[in-house]
CSV table of C-alpha atoms and ligand atoms in Angstrom, one decimal:
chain,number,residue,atom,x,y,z
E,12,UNK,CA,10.3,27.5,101.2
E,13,UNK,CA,11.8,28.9,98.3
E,14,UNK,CA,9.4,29.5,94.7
E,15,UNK,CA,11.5,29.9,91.4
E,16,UNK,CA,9.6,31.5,88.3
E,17,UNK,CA,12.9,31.1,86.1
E,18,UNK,CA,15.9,28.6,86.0
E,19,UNK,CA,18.9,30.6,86.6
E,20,UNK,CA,17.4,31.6,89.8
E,21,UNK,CA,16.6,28.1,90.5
E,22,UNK,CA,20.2,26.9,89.3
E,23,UNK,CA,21.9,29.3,91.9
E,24,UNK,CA,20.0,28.0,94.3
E,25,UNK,CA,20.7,24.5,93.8
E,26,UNK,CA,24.7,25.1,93.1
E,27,UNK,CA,24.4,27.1,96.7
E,28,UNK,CA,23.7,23.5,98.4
E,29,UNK,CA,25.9,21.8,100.1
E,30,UNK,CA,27.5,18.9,98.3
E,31,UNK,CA,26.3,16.2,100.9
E,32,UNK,CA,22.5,16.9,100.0
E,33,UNK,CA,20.6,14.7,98.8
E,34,UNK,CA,17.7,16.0,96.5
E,35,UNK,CA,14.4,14.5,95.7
E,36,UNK,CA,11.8,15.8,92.8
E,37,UNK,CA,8.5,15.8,92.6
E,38,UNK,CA,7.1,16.4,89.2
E,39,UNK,CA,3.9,17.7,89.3
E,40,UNK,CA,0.8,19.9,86.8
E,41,UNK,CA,-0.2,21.4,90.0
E,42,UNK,CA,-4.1,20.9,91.3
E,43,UNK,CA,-2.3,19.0,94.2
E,44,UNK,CA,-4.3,16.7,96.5
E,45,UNK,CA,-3.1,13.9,99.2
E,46,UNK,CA,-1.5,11.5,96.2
E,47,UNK,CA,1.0,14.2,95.2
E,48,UNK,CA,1.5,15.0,98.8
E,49,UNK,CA,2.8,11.2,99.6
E,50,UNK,CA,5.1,11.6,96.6
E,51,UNK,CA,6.4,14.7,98.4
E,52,UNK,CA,6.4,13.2,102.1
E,53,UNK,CA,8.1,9.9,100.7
E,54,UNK,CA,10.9,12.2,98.8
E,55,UNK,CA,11.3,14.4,102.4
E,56,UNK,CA,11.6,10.8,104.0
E,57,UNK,CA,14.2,10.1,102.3
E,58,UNK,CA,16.0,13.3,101.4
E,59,UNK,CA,17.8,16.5,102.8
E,60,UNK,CA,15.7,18.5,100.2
E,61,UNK,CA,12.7,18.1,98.6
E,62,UNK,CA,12.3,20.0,94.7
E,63,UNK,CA,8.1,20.4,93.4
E,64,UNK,CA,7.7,21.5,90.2
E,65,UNK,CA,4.6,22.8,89.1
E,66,UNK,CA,4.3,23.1,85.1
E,67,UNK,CA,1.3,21.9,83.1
E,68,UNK,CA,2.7,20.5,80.6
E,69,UNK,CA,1.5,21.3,76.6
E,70,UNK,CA,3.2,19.0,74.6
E,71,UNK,CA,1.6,16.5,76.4
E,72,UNK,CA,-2.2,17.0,75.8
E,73,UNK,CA,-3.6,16.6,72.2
E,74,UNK,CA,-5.6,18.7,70.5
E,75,UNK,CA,-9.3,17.7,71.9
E,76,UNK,CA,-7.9,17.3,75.6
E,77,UNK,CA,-7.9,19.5,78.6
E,78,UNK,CA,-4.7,21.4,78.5
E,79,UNK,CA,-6.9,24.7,78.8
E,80,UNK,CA,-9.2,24.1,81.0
E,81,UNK,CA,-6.9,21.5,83.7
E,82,UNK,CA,-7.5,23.1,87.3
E,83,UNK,CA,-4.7,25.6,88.2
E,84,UNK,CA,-4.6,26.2,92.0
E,85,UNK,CA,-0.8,27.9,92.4
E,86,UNK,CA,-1.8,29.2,96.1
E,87,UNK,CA,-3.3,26.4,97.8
E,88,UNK,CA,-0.5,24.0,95.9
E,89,UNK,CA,2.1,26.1,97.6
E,90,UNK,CA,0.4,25.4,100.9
E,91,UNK,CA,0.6,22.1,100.7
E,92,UNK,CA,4.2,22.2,99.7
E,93,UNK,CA,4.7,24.2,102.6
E,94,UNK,CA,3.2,21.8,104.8
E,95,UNK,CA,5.0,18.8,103.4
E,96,UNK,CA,8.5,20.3,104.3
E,97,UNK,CA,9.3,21.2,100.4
E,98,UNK,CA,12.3,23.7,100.0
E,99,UNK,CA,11.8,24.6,96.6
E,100,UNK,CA,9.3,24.7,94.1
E,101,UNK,CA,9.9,25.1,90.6
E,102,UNK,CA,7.1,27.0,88.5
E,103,UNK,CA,8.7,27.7,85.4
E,104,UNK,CA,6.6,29.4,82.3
E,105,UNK,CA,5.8,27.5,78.9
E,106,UNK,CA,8.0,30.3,77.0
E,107,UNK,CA,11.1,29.7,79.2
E,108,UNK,CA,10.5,25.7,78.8
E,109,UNK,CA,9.4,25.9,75.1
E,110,UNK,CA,10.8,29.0,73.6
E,111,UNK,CA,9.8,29.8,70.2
E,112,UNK,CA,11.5,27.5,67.4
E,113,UNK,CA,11.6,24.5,70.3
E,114,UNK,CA,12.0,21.3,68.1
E,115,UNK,CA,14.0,18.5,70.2
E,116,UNK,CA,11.7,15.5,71.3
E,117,UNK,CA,12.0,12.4,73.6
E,118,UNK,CA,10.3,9.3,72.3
E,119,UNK,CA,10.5,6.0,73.7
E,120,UNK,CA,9.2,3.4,71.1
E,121,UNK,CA,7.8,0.6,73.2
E,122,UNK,CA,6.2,0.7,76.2
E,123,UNK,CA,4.9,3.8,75.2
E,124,UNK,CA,3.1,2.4,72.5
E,125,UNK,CA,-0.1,0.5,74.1
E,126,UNK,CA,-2.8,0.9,76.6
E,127,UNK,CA,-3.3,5.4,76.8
E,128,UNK,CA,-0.5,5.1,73.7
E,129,UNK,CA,-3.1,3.9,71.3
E,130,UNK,CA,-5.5,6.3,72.6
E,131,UNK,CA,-3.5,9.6,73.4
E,132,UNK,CA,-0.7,10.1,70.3
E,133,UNK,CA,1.9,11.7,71.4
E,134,UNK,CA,1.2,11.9,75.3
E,135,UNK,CA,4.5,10.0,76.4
E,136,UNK,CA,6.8,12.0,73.9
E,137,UNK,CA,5.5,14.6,75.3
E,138,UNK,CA,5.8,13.8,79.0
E,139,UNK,CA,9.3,12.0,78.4
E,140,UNK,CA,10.3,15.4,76.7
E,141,UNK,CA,9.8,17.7,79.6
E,142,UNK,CA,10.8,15.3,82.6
E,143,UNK,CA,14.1,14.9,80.9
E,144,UNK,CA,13.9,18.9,80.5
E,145,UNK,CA,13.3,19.0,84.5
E,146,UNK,CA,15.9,16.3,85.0
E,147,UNK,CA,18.4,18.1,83.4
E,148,UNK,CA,17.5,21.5,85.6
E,149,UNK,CA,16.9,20.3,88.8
E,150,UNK,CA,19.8,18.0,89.4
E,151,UNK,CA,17.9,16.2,91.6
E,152,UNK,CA,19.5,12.6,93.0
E,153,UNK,CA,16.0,11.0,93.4
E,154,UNK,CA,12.9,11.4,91.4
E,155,UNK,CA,9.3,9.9,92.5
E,156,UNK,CA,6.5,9.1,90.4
E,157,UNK,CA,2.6,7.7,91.5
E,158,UNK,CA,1.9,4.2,90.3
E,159,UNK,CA,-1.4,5.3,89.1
E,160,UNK,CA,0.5,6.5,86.0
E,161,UNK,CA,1.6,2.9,86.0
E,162,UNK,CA,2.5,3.1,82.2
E,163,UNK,CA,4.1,6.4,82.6
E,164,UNK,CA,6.1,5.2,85.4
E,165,UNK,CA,7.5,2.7,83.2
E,166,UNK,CA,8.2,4.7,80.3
E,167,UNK,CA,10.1,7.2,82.4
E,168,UNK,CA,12.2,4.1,84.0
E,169,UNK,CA,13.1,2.8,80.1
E,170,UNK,CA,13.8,6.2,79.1
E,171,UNK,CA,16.2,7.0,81.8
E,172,UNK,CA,17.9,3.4,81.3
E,173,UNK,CA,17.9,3.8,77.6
E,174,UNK,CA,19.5,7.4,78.4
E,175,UNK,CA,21.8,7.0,80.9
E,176,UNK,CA,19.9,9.4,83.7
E,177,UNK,CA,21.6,9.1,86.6
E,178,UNK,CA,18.5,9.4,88.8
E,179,UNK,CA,17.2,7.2,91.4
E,180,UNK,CA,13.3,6.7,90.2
E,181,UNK,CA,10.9,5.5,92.7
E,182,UNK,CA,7.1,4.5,92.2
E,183,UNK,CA,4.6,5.5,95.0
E,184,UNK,CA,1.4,3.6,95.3
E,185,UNK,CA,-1.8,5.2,94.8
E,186,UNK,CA,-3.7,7.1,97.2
E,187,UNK,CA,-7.0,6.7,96.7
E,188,UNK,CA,-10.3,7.8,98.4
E,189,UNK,CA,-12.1,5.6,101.3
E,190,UNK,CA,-14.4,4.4,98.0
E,191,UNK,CA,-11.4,3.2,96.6
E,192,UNK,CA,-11.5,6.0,94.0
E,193,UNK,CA,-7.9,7.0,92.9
E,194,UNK,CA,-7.2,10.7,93.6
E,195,UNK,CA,-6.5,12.8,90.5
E,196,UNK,CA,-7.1,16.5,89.7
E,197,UNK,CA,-10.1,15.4,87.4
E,198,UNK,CA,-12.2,14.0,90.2
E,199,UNK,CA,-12.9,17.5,90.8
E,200,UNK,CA,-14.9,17.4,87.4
E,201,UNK,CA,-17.0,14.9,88.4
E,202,UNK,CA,-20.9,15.4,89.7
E,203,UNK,CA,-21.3,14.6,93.7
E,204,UNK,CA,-23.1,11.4,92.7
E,205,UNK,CA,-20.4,10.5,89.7
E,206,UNK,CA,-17.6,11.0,92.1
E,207,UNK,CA,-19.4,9.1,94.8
E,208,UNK,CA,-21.7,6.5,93.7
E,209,UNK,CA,-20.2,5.6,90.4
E,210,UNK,CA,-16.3,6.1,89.9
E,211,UNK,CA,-15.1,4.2,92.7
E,212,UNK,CA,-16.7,0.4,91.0
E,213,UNK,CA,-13.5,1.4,88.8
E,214,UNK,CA,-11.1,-0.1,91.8
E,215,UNK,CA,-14.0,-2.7,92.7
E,216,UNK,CA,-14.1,-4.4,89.7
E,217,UNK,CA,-10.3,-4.4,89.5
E,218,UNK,CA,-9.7,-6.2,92.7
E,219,UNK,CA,-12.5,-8.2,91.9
E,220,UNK,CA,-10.9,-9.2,87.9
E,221,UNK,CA,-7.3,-9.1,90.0
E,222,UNK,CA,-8.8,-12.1,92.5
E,223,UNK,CA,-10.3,-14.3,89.4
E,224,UNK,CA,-7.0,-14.1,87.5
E,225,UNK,CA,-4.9,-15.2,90.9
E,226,UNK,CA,-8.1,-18.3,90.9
E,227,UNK,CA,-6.7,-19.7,87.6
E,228,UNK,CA,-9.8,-17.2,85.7
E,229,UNK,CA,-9.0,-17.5,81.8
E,230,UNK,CA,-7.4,-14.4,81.2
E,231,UNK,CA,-9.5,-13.6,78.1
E,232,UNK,CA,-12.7,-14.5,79.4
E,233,UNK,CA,-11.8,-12.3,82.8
E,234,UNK,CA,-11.2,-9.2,80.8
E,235,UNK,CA,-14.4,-9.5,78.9
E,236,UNK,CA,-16.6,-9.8,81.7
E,237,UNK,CA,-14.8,-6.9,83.9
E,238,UNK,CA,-15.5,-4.8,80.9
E,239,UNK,CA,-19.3,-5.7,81.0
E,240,UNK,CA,-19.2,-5.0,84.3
E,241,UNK,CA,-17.9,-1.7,84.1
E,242,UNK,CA,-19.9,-0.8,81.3
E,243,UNK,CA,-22.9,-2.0,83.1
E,244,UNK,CA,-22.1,0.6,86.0
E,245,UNK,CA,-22.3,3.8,83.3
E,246,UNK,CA,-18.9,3.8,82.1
E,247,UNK,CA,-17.9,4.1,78.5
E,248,UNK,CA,-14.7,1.5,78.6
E,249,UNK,CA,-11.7,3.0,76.8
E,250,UNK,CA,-9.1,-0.6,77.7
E,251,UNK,CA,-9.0,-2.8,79.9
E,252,UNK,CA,-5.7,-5.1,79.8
E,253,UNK,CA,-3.8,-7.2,81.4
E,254,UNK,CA,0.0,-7.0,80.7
E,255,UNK,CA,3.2,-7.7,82.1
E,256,UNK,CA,5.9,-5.4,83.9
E,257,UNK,CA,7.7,-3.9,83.6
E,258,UNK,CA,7.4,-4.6,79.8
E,259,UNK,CA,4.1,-4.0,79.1
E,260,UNK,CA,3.6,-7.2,76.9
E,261,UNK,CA,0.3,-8.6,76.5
E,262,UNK,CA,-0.7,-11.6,78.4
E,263,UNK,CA,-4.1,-12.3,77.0
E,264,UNK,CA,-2.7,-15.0,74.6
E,265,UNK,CA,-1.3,-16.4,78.0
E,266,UNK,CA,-5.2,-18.2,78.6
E,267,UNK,CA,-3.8,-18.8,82.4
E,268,UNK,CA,-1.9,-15.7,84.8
E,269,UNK,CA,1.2,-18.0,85.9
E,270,UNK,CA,1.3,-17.5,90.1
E,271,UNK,CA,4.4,-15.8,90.0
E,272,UNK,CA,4.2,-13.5,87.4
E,273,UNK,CA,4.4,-9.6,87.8
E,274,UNK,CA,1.2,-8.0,86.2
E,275,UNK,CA,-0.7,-5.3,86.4
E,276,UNK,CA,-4.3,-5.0,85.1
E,277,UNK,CA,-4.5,-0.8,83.5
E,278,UNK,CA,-7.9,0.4,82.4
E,279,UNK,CA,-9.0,4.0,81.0
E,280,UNK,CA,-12.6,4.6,80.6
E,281,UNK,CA,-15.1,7.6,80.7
E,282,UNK,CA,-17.5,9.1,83.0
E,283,UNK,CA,-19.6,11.9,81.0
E,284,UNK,CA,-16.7,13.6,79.6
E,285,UNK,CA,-14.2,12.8,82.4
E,286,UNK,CA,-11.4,10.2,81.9
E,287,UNK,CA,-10.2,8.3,84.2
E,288,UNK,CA,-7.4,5.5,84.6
E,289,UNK,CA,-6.7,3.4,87.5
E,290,UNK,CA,-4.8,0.0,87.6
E,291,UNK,CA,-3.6,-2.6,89.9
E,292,UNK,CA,0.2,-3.9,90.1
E,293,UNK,CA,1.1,-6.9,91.6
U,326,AMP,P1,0.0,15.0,87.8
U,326,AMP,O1,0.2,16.3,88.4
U,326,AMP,O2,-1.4,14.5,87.9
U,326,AMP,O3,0.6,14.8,86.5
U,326,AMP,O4,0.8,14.0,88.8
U,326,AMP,C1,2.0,14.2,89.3
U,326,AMP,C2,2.5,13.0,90.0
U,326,AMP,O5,1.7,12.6,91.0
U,326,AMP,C3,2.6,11.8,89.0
U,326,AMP,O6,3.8,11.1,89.3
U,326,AMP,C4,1.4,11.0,89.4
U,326,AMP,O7,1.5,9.6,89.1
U,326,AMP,C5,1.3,11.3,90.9
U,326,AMP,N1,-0.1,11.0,91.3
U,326,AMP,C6,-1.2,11.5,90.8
U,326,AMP,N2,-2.3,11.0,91.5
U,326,AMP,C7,-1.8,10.1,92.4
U,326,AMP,C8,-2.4,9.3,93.4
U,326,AMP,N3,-3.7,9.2,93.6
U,326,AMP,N4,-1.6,8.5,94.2
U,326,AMP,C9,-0.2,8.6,94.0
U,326,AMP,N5,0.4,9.4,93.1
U,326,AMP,C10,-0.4,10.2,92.3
């Protein structure tokens, strides 16, 4: 397994391939657990090699969140690329990505907008800015997201249509604890009994909203009583909505989920100081 700190080293080692391989990325901000290593067994599944990149990303965390303090584990993150058959792993600094006088930004004006747009300004310019930045350097064929970042899946898809990327994306589903807990880096700033006892009656009460809408449950009415729900269990509810894909429109105003309509129900909401999203596509 090869580790590149700089992109002309990386670039020579790409251009060194042979033209009939097929490449698959993983973006990553490192802190990698079992989701990120699905991402990376799917892309080996389907690819001669498989690219990680490990960057945590500034432009992408406001000013009050936790670029400083997000977990940073480069050895054991190389271990599990190891062990996941990666063959190169891309761990570039923020001064070689974002060199002094950096001004060029990606914005997609739609999608991007509700659900974690309305609460984190600035989060999907900032990750559609450097995964068109990685694009452009890896040269990968075939790029692979987690559907847990269901909204950030879809803004990545527009932006690459909208763009003309000529990269296969593909959305993994979520790996997620026996609890039903999502795996995400920030679980690891949870208390035992947060992590255990409370977080996962996130997914619980999901499946359980999912099931009333697919029983004709008014859509509005649904919603509100999930939220209780939630609330009720010690969490401070951010959004919980219902919307379409891959368009992201609203459907409250719908009163009744048609049967064979693609939705997916997207909540963010606080534990202590930890926030967490989770959804549920179908
Ligand atoms: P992150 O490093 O957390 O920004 O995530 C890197 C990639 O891994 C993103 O495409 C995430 O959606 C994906 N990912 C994170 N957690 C999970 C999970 N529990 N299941 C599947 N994919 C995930």
């Amino acid at each position: 397994m090869k580790v590149f700190h700089d992109i002309v080293s990386y670039s020579a080692w790409r251009t060194s391939l042979p033209s009939s391989a097929s490449v698959g990325f993983v973006p990553t901000m490192g802190a990698l657990h079992a989701g990120h290593a699905r991402l990376l067994e799917v892309s080996r599944e389907q690819n001669t090699h498989t690219v990680l990149s490990i960057f945590v990303n500034p432009t992408q965390f406001g000013p009050n969140e936790d670029l400083s303090k997000y977990p940073r584990t480069l050895e054991s993150d190389l271990k599990i690329a190891e062990a996941e058959g990666v063959a190169a792993v891309f761990v570039p600094t923020e001064s070689m990505l974002y060199p002094d006088g950096y001004s060029t930004f990606v914005t997609e004006e739609k999608l991007s907008l509700p659900l974690c747009g309305v609460f984190r300004p600035g989060h999907f310019r900032g990750v559609a800015t450097i995964v068109l930045k990685l694009f452009n350097i890896i040269e990968a064929d075939h790029a692979y997201f987690g559907l847990k970042d269901a909204q950030q899946f879809f803004v990545i898809q527009k932006m690459a249509r909208d763009l003309n990327v000529r990269i296969k994306l593909t959305g993994v589903e979520t790996v997620r604890e026996a609890s039903g807990l999502a795996l995400s880096s920030r679980n690891t700033y949870l208390s035992k009994e947060e992590r255990t006892l409370t977080a996962p009656q996130f997914y619980q009460i999901l499946i359980s909203a999912k099931n009333e809408f697919q029983n004709g449950g008014v859509i509005a009415a649904v919603l509100e009583s999930a939220r209780g729900r939630l609330a009720q269990a010690g969490f401070q509810v951010q959004y919980l909505e219902l919307r379409s894909t891959p368009e992201l429109t609203d459907l409250t105003a719908m009163n009744i989920l048609p049967k064979e309509m693609g939705a997916v129900l997207a909540g963010a909401l606080f534990l202590g100081k930890v926030r967490l999203i989770d959804n549920i596509i179908w």
